[in-house]
């Protein structure tokens, strides 16, 4: 099973809503299940330390997922060039047992990422991975359902985290 995760913050009340959509195949158009977890007492964003804010939220939503997860897809980078990114920290927290794929919408200058073009978009997504080859992760992102740049299930988890 695959879980796509996202988090949306409400800095006004120091809370966050973490969301997950679980699906069986990369090509699926609909999630098998959806999960959300609200976390309070969220720390302020610190540049270069984003993982400290996001990681507890991701782990909280992962803890309520009932299905066995083999791959986690996050909104962001696995590594930031010579520094670990959110994905590496998540992979470590998952005891290196679950592959983590990062899908970012903007380029991070020192990160080595595969550029993925979907649909008719001339703007790439940037794919990184740990626990599986980056080329394989990029190929899987290309096969995800949806005619546009962002796959349907990644849009779905974003909307779920925003409580749209």
Short mmCIF file of C-alpha atoms in Angstrom, two decimals, residues 24-94:
data_model
loop_
_atom_site.label_atom_id
_atom_site.label_comp_id
_atom_site.label_asym_id
_atom_site.label_seq_id
_atom_site.Cartn_x
_atom_site.Cartn_y
_atom_site.Cartn_z
CA UNK A 24 -3.04 0.30 -3.53
CA UNK A 25 -1.68 1.08 -7.00
CA UNK A 26 0.15 4.11 -8.33
CA UNK A 27 -2.45 4.45 -11.11
CA UNK A 28 -5.46 4.54 -8.75
CA UNK A 29 -7.87 7.44 -9.22
CA UNK A 30 -9.53 7.13 -5.81
CA UNK A 31 -8.04 6.48 -2.38
CA UNK A 32 -8.79 3.27 -0.55
CA UNK A 33 -8.99 5.20 2.75
CA UNK A 34 -8.43 8.71 4.07
CA UNK A 35 -7.15 9.77 7.47
CA UNK A 36 -6.68 13.07 9.29
CA UNK A 37 -5.13 13.97 12.64
CA UNK A 38 -5.23 17.39 14.30
CA UNK A 39 -2.14 18.37 16.30
CA UNK A 40 -1.97 21.30 18.70
CA UNK A 41 1.05 23.11 20.09
CA UNK A 42 2.87 23.18 16.77
CA UNK A 43 6.25 24.88 16.89
CA UNK A 44 6.93 27.95 14.78
CA UNK A 45 8.68 27.48 11.46
CA UNK A 46 12.46 27.75 11.71
CA UNK A 47 14.34 28.09 8.40
CA UNK A 48 16.49 25.03 7.77
CA UNK A 49 14.65 23.07 10.48
CA UNK A 50 11.31 22.47 8.75
CA UNK A 51 11.43 18.75 9.56
CA UNK A 52 11.15 19.50 13.29
CA UNK A 53 7.76 21.05 12.66
CA UNK A 54 6.45 18.62 10.06
CA UNK A 55 7.80 15.25 11.18
CA UNK A 56 5.64 14.89 14.33
CA UNK A 57 2.54 15.63 12.26
CA UNK A 58 3.43 13.04 9.62
CA UNK A 59 4.16 10.42 12.27
CA UNK A 60 0.85 11.18 13.98
CA UNK A 61 -1.19 10.53 10.86
CA UNK A 62 0.89 7.46 9.98
CA UNK A 63 0.14 6.06 13.45
CA UNK A 64 -3.61 5.88 12.72
CA UNK A 65 -3.33 4.22 9.31
CA UNK A 66 -4.62 0.66 9.55
CA UNK A 67 -3.25 -0.66 6.26
CA UNK A 68 0.37 -1.88 5.92
CA UNK A 69 2.27 0.88 4.10
CA UNK A 70 5.26 0.13 1.85
CA UNK A 71 5.78 3.60 0.37
CA UNK A 72 5.10 7.07 1.74
CA UNK A 73 4.81 10.06 -0.60
CA UNK A 74 5.47 13.48 0.92
CA UNK A 75 5.11 17.03 -0.33
CA UNK A 76 8.75 18.11 -0.32
CA UNK A 77 12.27 16.79 -0.61
CA UNK A 78 13.84 13.64 0.75
CA UNK A 79 17.26 15.28 0.86
CA UNK A 80 18.53 18.80 0.37
CA UNK A 81 21.81 18.09 -1.37
CA UNK A 82 24.37 17.60 1.38
CA UNK A 83 21.76 17.86 4.18
CA UNK A 84 18.95 15.48 5.06
CA UNK A 85 15.51 16.74 4.17
CA UNK A 86 12.14 15.86 5.63
CA UNK A 87 12.07 12.55 3.77
CA UNK A 88 15.34 11.30 5.25
CA UNK A 89 14.16 12.19 8.75
CA UNK A 90 10.87 10.37 8.11
CA UNK A 91 12.68 7.31 6.69
CA UNK A 92 14.89 7.20 9.79
CA UNK A 93 11.85 7.53 12.07
CA UNK A 94 10.27 4.60 10.20
#
